[in-house]
Coordinates of C-alpha atoms in Angstrom, one line a residue:
X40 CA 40.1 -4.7 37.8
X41 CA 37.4 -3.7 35.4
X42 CA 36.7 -0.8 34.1
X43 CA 34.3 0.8 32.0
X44 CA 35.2 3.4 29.5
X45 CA 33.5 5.0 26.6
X46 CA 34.4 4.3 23.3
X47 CA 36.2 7.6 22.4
X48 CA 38.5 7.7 25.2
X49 CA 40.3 4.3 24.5
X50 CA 43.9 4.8 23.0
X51 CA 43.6 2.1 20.9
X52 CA 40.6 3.2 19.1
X53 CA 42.3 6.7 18.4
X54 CA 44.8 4.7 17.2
X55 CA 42.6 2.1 14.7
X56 CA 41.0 5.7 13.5
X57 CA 44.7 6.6 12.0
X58 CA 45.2 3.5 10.3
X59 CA 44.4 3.5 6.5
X60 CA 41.7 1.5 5.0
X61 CA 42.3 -1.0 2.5
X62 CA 41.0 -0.9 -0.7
X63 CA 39.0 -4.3 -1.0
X64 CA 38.9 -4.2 -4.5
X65 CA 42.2 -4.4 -4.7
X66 CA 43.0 -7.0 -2.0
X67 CA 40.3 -9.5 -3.0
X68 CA 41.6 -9.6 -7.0
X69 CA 43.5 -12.5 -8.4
X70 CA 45.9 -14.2 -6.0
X71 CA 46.2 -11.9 -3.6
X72 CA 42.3 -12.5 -3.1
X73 CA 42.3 -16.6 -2.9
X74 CA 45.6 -16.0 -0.2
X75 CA 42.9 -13.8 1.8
X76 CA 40.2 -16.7 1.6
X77 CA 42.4 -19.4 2.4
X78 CA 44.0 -17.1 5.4
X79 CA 41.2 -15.2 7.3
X80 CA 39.1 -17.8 8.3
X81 CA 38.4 -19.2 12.0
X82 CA 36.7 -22.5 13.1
X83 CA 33.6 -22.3 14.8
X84 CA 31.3 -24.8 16.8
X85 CA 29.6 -27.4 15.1
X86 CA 31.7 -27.8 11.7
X87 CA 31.0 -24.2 11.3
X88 CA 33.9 -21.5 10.2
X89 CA 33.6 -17.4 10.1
X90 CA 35.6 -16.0 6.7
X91 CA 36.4 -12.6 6.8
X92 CA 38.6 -12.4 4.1
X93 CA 35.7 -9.7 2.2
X94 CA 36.5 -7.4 5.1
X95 CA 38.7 -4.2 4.9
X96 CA 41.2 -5.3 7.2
X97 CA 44.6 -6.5 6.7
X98 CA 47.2 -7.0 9.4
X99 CA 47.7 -3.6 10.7
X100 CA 43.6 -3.0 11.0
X101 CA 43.4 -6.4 12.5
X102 CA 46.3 -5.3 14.9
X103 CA 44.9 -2.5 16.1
X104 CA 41.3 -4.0 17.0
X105 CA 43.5 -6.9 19.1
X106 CA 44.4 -4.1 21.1
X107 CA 41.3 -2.2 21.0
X108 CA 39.6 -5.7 22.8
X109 CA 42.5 -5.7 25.2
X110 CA 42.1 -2.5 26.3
X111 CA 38.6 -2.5 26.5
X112 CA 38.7 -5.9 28.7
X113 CA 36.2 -7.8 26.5
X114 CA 37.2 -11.5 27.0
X115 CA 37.2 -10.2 31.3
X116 CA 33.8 -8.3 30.5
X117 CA 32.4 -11.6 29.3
X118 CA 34.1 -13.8 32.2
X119 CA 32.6 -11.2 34.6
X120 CA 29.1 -11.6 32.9
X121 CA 28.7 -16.1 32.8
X122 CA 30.4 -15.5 36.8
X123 CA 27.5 -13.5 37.5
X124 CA 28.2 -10.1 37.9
X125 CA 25.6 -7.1 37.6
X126 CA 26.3 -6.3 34.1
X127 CA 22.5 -5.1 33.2
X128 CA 23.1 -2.0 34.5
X129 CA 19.5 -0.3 34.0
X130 CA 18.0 -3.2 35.8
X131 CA 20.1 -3.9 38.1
X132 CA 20.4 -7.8 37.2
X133 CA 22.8 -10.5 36.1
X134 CA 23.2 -12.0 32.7
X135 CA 22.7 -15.5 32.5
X136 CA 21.2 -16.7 29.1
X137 CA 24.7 -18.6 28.6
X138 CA 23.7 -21.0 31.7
X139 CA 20.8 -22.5 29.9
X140 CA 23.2 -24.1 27.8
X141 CA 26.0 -24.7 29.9
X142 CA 28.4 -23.7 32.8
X143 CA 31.0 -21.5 31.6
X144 CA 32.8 -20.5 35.2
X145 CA 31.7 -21.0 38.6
X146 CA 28.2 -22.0 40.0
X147 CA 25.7 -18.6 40.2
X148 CA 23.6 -18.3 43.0
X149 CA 20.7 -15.7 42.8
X150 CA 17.7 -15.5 45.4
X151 CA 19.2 -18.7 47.6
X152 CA 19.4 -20.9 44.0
X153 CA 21.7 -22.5 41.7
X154 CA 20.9 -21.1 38.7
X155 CA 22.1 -23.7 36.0
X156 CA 20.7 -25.9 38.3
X157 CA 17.2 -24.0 37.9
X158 CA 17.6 -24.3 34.5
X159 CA 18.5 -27.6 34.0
X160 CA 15.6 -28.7 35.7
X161 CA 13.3 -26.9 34.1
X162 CA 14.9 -28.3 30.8
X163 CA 13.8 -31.5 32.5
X164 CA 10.2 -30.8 33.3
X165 CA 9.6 -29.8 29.8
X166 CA 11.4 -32.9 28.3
X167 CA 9.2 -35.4 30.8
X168 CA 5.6 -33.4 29.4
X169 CA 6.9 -33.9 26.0
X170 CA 7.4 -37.4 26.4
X171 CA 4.1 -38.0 27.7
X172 CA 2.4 -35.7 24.9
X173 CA 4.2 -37.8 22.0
X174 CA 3.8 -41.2 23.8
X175 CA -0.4 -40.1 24.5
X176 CA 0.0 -39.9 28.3
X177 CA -1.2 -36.7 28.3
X178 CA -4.0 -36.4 25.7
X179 CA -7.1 -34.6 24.8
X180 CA -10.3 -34.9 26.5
X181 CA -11.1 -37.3 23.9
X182 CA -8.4 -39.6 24.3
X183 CA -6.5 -38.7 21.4
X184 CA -3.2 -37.1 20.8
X185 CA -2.1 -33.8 20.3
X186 CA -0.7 -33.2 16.6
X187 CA 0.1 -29.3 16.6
X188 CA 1.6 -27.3 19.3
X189 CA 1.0 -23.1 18.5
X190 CA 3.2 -20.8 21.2
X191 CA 1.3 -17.8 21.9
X192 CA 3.6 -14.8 22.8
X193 CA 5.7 -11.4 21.4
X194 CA 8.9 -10.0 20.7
X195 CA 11.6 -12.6 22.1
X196 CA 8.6 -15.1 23.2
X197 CA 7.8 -15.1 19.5
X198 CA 10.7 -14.0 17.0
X199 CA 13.6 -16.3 18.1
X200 CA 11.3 -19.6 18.6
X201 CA 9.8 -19.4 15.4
X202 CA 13.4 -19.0 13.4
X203 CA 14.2 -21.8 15.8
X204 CA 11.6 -24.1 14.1
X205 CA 11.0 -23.2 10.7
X206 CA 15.2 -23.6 10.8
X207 CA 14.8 -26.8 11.9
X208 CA 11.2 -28.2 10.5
X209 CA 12.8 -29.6 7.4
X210 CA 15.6 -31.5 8.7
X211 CA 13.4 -32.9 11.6
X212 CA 10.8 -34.4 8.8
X213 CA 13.8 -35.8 7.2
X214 CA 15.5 -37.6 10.1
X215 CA 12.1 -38.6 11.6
X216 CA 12.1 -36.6 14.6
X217 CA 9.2 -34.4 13.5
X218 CA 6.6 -34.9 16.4
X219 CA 3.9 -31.7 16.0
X220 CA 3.8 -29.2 14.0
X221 CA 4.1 -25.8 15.7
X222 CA 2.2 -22.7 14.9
X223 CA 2.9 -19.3 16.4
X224 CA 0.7 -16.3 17.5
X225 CA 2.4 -13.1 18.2
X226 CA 0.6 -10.1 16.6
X227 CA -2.5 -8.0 18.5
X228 CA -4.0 -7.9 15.1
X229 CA -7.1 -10.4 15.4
X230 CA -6.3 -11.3 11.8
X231 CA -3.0 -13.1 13.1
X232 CA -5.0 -15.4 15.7
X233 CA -7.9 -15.6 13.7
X234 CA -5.6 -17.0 10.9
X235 CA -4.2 -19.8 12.4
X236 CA -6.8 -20.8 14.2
X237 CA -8.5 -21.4 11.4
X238 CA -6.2 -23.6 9.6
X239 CA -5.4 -25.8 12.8
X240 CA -7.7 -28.6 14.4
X241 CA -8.1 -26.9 17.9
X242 CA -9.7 -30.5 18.9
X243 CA -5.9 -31.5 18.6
X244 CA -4.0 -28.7 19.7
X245 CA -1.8 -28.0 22.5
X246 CA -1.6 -24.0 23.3
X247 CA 1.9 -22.7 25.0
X248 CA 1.5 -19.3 26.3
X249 CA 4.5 -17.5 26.7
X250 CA 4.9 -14.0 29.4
X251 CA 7.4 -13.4 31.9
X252 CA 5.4 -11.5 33.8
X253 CA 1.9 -12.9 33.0
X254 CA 1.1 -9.6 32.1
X255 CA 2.1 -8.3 28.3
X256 CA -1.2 -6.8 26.4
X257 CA -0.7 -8.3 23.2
X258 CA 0.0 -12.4 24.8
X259 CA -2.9 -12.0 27.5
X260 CA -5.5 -10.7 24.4
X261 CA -4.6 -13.3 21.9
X262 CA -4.4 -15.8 25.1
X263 CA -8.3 -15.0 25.2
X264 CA -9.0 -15.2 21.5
X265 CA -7.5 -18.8 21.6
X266 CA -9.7 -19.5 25.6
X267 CA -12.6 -18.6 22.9
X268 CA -12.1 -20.5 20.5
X269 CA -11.7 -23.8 22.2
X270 CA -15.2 -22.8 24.6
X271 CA -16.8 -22.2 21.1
X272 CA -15.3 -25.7 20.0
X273 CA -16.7 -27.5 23.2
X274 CA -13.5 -28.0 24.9
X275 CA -12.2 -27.2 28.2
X276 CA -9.5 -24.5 27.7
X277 CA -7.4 -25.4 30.7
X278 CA -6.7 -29.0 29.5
X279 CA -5.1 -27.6 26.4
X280 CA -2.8 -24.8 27.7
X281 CA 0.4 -24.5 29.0
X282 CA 2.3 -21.7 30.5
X283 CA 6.7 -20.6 30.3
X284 CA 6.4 -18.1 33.1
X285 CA 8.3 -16.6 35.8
X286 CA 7.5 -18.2 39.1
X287 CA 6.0 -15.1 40.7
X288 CA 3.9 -14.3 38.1
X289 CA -0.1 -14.5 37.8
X290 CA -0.1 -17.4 35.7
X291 CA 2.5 -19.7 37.8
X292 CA 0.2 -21.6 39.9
X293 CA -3.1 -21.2 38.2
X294 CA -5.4 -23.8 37.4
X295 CA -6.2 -22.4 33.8
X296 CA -2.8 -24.6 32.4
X297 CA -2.1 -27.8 32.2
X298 CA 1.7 -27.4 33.6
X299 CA 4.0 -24.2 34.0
X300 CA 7.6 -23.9 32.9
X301 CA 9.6 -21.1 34.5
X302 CA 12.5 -18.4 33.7
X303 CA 13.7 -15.4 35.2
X304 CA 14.1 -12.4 35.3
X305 CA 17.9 -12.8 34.0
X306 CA 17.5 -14.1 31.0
X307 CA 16.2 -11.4 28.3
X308 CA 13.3 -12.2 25.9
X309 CA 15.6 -11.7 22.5
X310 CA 18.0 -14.3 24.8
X311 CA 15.8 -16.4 25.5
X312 CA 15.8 -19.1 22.9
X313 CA 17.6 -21.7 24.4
X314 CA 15.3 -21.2 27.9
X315 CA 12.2 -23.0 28.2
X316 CA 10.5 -20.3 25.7
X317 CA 12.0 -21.8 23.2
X318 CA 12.8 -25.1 24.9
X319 CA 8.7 -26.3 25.2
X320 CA 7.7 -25.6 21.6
X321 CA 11.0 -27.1 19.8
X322 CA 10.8 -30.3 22.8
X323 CA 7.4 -30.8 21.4
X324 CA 8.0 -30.2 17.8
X325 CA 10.8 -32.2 17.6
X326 CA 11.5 -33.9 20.7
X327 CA 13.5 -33.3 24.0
X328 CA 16.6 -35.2 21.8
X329 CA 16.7 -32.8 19.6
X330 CA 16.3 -29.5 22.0
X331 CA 19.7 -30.8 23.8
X332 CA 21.7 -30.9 20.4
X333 CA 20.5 -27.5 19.7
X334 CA 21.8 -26.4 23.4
X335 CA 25.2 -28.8 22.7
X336 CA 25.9 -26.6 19.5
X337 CA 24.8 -23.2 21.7
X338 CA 27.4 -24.4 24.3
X339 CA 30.4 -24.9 22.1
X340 CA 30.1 -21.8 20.7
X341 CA 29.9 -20.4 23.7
X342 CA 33.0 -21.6 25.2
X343 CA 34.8 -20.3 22.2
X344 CA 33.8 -17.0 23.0
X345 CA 35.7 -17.3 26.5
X346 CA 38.7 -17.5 24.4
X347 CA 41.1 -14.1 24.9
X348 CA 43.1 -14.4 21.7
X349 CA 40.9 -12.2 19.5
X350 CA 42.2 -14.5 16.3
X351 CA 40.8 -17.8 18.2
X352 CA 37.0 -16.1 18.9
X353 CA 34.7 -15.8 16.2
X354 CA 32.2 -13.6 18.1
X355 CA 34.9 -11.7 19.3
X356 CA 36.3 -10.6 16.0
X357 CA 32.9 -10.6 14.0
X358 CA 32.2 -8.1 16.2
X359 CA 35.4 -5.8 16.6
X360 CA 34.7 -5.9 12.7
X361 CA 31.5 -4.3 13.2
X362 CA 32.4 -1.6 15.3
X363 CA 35.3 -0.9 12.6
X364 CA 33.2 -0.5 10.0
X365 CA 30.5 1.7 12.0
X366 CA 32.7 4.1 13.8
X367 CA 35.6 4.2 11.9
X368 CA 34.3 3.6 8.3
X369 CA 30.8 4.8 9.2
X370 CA 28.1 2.4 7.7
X371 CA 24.6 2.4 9.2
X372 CA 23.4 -0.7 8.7
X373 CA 24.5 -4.4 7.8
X374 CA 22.9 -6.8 5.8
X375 CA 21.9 -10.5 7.3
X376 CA 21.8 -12.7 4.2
X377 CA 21.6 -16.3 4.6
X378 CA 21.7 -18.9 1.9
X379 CA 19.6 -21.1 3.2
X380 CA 15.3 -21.4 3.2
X381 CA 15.1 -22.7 6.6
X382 CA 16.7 -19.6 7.9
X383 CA 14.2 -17.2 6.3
X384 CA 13.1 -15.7 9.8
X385 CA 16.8 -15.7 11.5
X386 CA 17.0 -12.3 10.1
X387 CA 13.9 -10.8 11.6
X388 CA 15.1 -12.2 14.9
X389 CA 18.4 -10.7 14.6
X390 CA 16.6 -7.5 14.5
X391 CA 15.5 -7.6 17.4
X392 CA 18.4 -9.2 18.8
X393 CA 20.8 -6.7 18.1
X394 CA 18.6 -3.5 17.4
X395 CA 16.8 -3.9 20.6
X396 CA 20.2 -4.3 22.8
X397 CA 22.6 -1.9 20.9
X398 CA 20.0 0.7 20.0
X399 CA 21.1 3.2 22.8
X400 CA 22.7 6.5 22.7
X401 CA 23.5 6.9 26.5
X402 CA 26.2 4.6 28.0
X403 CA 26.2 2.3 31.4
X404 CA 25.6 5.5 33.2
X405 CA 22.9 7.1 31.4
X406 CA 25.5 9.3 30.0
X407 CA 24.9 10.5 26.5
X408 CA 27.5 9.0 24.0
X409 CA 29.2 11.2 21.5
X410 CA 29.8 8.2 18.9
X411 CA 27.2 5.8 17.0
X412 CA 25.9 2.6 18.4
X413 CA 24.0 -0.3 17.0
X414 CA 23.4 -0.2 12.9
X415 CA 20.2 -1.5 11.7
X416 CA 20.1 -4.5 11.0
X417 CA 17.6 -6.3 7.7
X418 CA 17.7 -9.0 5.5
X419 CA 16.1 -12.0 3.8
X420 CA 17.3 -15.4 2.6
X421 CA 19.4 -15.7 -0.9
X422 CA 18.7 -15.8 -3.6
X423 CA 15.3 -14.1 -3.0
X424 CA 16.9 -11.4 -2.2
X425 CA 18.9 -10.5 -5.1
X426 CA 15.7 -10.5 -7.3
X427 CA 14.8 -8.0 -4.2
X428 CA 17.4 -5.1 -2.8
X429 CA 20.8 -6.6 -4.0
X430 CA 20.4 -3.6 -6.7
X431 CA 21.1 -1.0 -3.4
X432 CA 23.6 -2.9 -2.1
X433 CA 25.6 -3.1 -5.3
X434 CA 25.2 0.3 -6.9
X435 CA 23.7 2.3 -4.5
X436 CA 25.1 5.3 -2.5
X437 CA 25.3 3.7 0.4
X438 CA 28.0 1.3 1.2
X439 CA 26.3 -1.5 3.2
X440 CA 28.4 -4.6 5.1
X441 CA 27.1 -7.6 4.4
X442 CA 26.8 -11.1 6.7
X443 CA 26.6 -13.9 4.3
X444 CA 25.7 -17.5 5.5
X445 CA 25.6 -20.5 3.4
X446 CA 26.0 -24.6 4.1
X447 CA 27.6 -27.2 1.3
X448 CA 24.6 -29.2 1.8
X449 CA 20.6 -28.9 2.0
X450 CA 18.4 -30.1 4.8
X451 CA 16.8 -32.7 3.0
X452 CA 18.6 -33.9 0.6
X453 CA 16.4 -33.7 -2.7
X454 CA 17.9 -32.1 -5.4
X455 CA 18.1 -32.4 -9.4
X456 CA 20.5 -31.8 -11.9
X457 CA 19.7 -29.2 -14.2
X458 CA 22.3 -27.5 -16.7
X459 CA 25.0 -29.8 -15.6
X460 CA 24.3 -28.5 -11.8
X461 CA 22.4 -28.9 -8.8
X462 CA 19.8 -26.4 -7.2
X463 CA 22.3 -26.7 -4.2
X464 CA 25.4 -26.0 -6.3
X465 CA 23.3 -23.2 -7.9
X466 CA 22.9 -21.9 -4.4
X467 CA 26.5 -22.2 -3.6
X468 CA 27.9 -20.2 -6.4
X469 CA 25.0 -18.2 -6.5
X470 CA 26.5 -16.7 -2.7
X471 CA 30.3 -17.1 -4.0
X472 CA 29.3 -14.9 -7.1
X473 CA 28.0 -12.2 -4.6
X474 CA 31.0 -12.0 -2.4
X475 CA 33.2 -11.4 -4.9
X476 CA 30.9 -9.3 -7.2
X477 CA 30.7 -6.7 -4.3
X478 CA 34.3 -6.9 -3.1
X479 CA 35.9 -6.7 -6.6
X480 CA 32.9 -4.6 -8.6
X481 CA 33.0 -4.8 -12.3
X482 CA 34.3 -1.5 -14.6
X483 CA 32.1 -0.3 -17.6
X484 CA 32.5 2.8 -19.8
X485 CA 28.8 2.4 -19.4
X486 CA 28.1 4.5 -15.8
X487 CA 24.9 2.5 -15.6
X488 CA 26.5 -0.7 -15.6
X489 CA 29.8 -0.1 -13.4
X490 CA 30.3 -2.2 -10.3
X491 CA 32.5 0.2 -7.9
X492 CA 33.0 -3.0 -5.8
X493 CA 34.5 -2.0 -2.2
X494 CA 31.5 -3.6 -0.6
X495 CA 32.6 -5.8 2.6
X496 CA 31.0 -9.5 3.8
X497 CA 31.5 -12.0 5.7
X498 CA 30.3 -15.2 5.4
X499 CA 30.0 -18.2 8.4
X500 CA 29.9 -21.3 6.4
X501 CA 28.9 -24.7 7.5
X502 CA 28.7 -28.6 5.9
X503 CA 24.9 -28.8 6.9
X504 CA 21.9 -26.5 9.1
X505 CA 21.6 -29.1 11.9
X506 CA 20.4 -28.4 15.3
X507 CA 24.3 -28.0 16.8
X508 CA 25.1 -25.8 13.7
X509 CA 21.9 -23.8 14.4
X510 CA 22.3 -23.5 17.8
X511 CA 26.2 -22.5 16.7
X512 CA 25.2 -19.7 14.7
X513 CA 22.6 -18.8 17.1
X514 CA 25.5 -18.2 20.2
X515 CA 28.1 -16.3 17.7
X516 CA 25.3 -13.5 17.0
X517 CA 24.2 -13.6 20.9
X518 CA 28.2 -13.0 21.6
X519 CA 28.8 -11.0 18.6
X520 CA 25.9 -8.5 20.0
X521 CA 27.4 -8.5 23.8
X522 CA 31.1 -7.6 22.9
X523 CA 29.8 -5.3 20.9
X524 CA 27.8 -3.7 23.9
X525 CA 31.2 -3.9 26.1
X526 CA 33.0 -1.9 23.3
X527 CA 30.8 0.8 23.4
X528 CA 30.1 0.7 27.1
X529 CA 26.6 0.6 26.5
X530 CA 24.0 -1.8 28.6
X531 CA 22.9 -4.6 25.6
X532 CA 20.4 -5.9 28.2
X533 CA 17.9 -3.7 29.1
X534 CA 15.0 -2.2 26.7
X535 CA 13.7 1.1 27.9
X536 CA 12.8 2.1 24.7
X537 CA 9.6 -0.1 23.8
X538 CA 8.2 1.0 27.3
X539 CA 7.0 4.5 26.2
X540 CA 4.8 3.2 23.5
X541 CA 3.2 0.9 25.6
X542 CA 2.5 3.3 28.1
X543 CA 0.9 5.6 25.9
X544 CA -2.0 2.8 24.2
X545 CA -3.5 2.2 27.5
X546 CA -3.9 5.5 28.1
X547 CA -5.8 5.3 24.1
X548 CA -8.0 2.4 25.4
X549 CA -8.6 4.1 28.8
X550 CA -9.6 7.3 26.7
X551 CA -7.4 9.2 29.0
X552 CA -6.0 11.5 25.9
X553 CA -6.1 14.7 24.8
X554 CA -3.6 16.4 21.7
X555 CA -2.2 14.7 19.6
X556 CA -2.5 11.2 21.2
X557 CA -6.6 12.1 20.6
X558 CA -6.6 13.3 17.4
X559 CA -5.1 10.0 16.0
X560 CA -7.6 8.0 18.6
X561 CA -10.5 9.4 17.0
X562 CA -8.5 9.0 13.4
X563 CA -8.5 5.3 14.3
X564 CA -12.2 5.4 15.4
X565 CA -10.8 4.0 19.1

C-alpha cells in the first residue's frame, strides 16, 4: 500500500540528517579522488553514464538515501504513476507523459481510450503530413514547397521544443536529415513575432500553433500577428496553419488549419516534448525518422527509472542527491552547465521543468510544508559561462551544486588543431578542469586568490548529442524532477502559481482596476 508522507516525518531522513558530511576536498584529491571517478558512476540510455563521484556522499550517505527511497516508496510511486493512477492531485488527473514514448506497465484507459494507443496514433498522423510536406504533396498555393516550419506557442509549447531543435539542428544538417528550418514564436511582445517574421519567407512557411485549450492570450495574439501577416502577403492563412490541440478545444475542428494534432489533458506542457508539441515541429524539421530515435532514447531511459535498486537508476539517485544537498546541506539553487552549443537552451527549459513542478510550499493536501522544496534552477552552456558567473560559483559565499554535461565528440565533426589540441579536446578538459577545480579548490596565502574547493557536480557524460542521447538526457531530468516531487510529497504536476498573474492582466486590458493594479496601468500608459 502507498502512502504519502511528508518529508520530515520519514525515519530515514532523520536518520541521513545525523550522518556527517564529507569533506569533498578531501575525498576527490590524489588517488582517493580517481577511485571515486572510476567507482560512482552508473550507465544510462543511449551510451550515456551519470558520475557522481564530485558529490558529498560516500557509503554511509549513499546508505542512508537507499533507505530514504525505500521508505518513501519511490520506485512504487512511479509504478503507480506509468499504471495510471491519480497522482496530479490538484487536478485530479493521471500522469502519462511516459506513454508517448513507450508502455512502461499495463494498457491506461481514460475517457473509454487506450491512451498509448491515442498517442501512437497521433505520432502517426503527424509523421504522414510530414511526409507529404517534404515529398510536396502538400504545398503552397503556389505549388511550391514549404522550407521553414515556425511553432507558435508559450511556456512548455515553446521552451522544451526549441531546446529540442536547436539541440538537434546541427547534427541533422550533418547526417542529411535536415528538412525545414524551424523558427519559434513564444513571447506577447510584438517585437518577438515581428522579428521572425521578418527574417522568414512567409510565401514558404508552414505555421504550427500550439494551445491545449485553444485559449492562452499570449498563442491566440501572436496566432493573429502571423493570420496578418500572410493576408498582408496575399496568402490564404488557413492553408498555412496547423494546430497541436486538445480534441475539445476551439481550434480542433476548425477550418482555419490545414490539419489538427491532439494531446490531453494528462500530459503537462513542461512534459510535453515528446507529445505532438514537440513531435510536429521536430517530424518536420527533421523528419518522422528522426522524431522516433528521439522517443527510442526517451524510452530507455525511462525503463531505467522503473528500476528499484537506487544504485541501478540514474534519475533515482541524481535526485536523492538533490534533495541531500537542499535539505540536509541546504543549497538553494543548482547550476545546469552543459558542454555542448547545441544544448544552449536545455537550461532554460529545465527551469521551467523543474521550477514550475517543485516550486510549492504546500504538500499533496494543500498542507503547508515545514521544509524547502524545489531550488532554482540557471545555467548556460560551457565555456561561455566561465567567462560569465563561474567567478560566484567558485569564490562566492554561496555554495552552489553544479550539473555538468559534456560528450567526447561534437555534432559535426569539424575541428582543428590548435596548440597541439582540438577545440573539442579544449572543451573536454576545459569541463574536467572545472570539476576538479571546485571539488578540490586551490590554497593561496593570497585571500583573493584561494579556492576553498568543497563545491559538488555531477556530470552525465555521453560519446555523442544524437537524438537517443538527447532524448536520454531529456527523460533522466523528467524522472529526476518526479522522484523528487514523491520525496517531498508535493504534487510536481499541477501549476497554480502562473494563474494569479494571468488573472490579474485581463482585468488591466478590461480596465477593471483600481489600487495598485491602476497605478502601474496608467504607469504603462494601458
Amino acid at each position: 500500500m502507498i502512502t504519502w508522507n511528508n518529508l520530515d516525518t520519514i525515519p530515514a531522513y532523520q536518520e541521513l540528517c545525523k550522518v556527517a558530511p564529507v569533506r569533498l576536498a578531501e575525498a576527490m584529491t590524489g588517488e582517493g579522488g580517481a577511485d571515486r571517478v572510476r567507482k560512482y558512476s552508473v550507465p544510462m540510455a543511449a551510451g550515456l553514464s551519470y558520475n557522481y563521484a564530485a558529490k558529498q556522499v560516500d557509503e554511509e550517505v549513499l546508505g542512508a538515501l537507499a533507505k530514504l527511497a525505500e521508505e518513501t516508496q519511490l520506485a512504487e510511486k512511479f509504478e503507480a504513476l506509468y499504471n495510471g493512477e491519480v497522482i496530479n492531485t490538484g487536478e485530479k488527473r493521471m500522469v502519462l507523459h511516459h506513454m508517448t514514448r513507450g508502455q512502461l506497465g499495463g494498457a491506461v484507459v481514460a475517457d473509454g481510450v487506450d491512451k498509448r494507443s491515442f498517442y501512437v496514433e497521433q505520432q502517426r498522423k503527424i509523421a504522414e503530413l510530414a511526409h507529404k510536406v517534404h515529398n510536396g504533396e502538400i504545398t503552397n498555393a503556389a505549388g511550391e514547397k514549404f522550407t521553414t516550419v515556425v511553432q507558435i506557442g508559450i511556456g512548455g509549447s515553446d521552451l522544451g521544443p526549441r531546446a529540442m531543435y536547436l539541440a538537434l539542428e546541427n547534427w541533422a544538417k550533418v547526417n542529411n536529415t535536415f528538412k525545414m528550418e524551424a523558427r519559434f514564436i513564444s513571447n506577447v511582445d510584438p517585437d518577438d513575432a515581428a522579428a521572425v517574421l521578418h527574417t522568414i519567407d512567409v510565401a514558404h512557411s508552414l505555421f504550427v500553433l500550439v494551445s491545449k485549450s485553444g485559449t492562452t492570450l499570449e498563442t491566440l495574439t501572436n496566432e493573429s500577428f502571423v493570420k496578418d501577416a500572410l493576408r498582408n502577403a496575399g496568402l490564404d492563412p488557413s492553408k498555412h496553419m496547423i494546430a497541436v490541440t486538445s480534441e475539445t478545444s476551439p481550434l480542433a475542428k476548425s477550418e482555419d488549419y490545414l490539419a489538427a494534432f491532439f494531446m490531453d489533458d494528462y500530459i503537462g506542457g513542461r512534459f510535453s516534448s515528446t507529445s505532438g508539441v514537440g513531435g510536429a515541429v521536430l517530424s518536420l524539421a527533421f523528419g518522422p525518422e528522426v522524431f522516433a530515435q528521439f522517443l527510442e532514447g526517451a524510452a530507455e531511459e525511462d525503463k531505467l527509472a522503473r528500476n528499484k535498486d537506487m544504485y541501478t537508476n540514474p534519475a533515482m539517485l541524481d535526485a536523492l542527491i538533490g534533495v541531500y544537498e537542499r535539505n540536509v546541506l541546504g543549497y538553494q539553487n543548482t547550476a545546469v552547465l552543459p558542454y555542448s552549443q547545441a544544448l544552449n537552451r536545455f537550461p532554460a527549459h529545465l527551469q521551467q521543468l523543474d521550477m514550475e513542478s517543485n516550486g510549492k510550499s504546500v504538500n499533496r493536501f494543500g498542507e503547508p510544508v515545514e521544509y524547502v522544496t524545489g531550488p532554482v534552477i540557471f545555467g548556460e552552456p560551457g565555456t561561455n559561462g566561465q567567462h560569465s558567473f563561474y567567478q560566484l560559483l567558485h569564490q562566492g559565499t554561496d555554495i552552489i551544486p553544479l550539473q555538468f554535461v559534456g560528450f567526447k565528440e561534437s555534432q559535426m565533426g569539424r575541428d582543428v588543431v590548435i596548440q597541439d589540441s582540438t577545440s573539442q579536446q579544449k572543451l573536454c578538459a576545459n569541463v574536467v578542469a572545472q570539476i576538479v577545480a571546485f571539488a578540490c579548490g586551490k590554497a593561496d596565502e593570497n585571500r583573493n586568490k584561494n579556492f576553498q574547493g568543497g563545491r559538488p557536480s555531477s556530470i552525465i557524460v555521453g560519446g555523442q548529442l544524437t537524438p537517443q542521447a538527447l532524448g536520454a538526457l531529456l527523460s533522466h531530468f523528467e524522472n529526476k524532477v518526479m522522484f523528487q516531487g514523491f520525496v517531498w510529497n508535493i504534487n510536481s504536476f499541477d501549476q497554480e502559481g502562473v494563474q494569479l498573474g494571468k488573472v490579474l492582466a485581463k482585468k488591466v486590458l478590461a480596465h477593471d482596476t483600481d489600487g495598485a493594479l491602476k497605478a502601474y496601468s496608467e504607469l504603462l500608459h494601458i
